[in-house]
Short mmCIF file of C-alpha atoms in Angstrom, two decimals:
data_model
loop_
_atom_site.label_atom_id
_atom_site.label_comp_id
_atom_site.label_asym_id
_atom_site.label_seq_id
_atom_site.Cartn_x
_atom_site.Cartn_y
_atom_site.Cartn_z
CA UNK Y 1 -21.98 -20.54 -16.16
CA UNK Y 2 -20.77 -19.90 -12.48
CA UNK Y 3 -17.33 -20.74 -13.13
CA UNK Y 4 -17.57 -17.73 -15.77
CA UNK Y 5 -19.04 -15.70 -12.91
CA UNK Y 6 -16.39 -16.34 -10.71
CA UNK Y 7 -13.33 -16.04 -12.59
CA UNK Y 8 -14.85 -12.29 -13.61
CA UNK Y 9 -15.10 -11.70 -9.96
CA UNK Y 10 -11.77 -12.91 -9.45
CA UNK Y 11 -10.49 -10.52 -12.06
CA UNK Y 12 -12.37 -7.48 -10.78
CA UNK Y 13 -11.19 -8.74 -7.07
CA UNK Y 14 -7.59 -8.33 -8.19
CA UNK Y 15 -8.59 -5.54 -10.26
CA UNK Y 16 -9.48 -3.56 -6.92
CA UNK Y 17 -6.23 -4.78 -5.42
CA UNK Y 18 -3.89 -3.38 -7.50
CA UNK Y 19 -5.87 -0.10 -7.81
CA UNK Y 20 -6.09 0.04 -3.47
CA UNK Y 21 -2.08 -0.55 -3.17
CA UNK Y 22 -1.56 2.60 -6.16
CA UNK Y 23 -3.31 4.78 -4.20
CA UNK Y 24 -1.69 3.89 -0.92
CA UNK Y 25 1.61 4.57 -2.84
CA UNK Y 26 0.96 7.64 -4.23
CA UNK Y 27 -0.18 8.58 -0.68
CA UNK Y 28 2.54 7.57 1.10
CA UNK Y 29 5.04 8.71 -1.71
CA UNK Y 30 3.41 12.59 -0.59
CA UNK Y 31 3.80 11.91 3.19
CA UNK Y 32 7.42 10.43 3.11
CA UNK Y 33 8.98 11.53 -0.17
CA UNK Y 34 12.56 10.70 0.82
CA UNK Y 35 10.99 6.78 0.96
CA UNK Y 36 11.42 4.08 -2.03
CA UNK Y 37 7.43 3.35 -1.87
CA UNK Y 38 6.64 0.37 -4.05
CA UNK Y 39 3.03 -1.53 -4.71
CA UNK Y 40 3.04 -4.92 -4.91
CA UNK Y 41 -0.04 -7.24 -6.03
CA UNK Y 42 -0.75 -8.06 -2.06
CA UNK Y 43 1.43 -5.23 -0.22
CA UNK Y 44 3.14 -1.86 -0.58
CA UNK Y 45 6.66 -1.56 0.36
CA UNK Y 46 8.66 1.06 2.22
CA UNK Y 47 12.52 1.50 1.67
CA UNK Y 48 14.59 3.86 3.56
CA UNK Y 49 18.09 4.15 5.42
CA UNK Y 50 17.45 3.93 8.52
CA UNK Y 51 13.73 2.90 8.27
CA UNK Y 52 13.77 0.73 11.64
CA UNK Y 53 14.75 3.69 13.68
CA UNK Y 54 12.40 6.02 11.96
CA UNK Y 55 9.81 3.62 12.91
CA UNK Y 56 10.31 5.21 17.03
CA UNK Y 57 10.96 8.10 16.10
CA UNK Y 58 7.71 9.07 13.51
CA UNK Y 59 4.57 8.47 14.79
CA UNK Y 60 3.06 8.78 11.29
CA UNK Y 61 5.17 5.29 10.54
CA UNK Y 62 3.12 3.64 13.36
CA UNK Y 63 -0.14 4.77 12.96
CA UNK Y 64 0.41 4.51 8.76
CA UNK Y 65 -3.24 3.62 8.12
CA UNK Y 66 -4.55 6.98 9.37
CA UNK Y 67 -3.17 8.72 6.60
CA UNK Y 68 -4.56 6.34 4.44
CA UNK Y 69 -8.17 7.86 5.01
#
């Protein structure tokens, strides 16, 4: 009976996960629309030329999870 318990928690856990990185892309995807943005089960992923220098040169890129509020 637990084990049924957990694996439905597991499921919603995941669930939640995916949902959390779709909305950080979409987010980011507004901020930084020149960006590849993809999410990823565990992670969302930024592509861009010239990402590493952007990364000095935007503050939004350091501070990323206060746009995520």
């Amino acid at each position: 009976m637990l084990e049924r318990l957990e694996t439905r928690l597991d499921a919603m856990a995941v669930r939640a996960k995916q949902q959390v990185a779709r909305r950080m892309a979409e987010r980011l995807a507004q901020e930084f629309p020149d960006m590849r943005i993809s999410p990823e089960p565990d992670r969302v992923v930024l592509e861009a030329r010239g990402l590493l220098r952007r990364l000095f040169v935007d503050v939004r890129l350091r501070w990323i999870g206060a746009l995520l509020k």
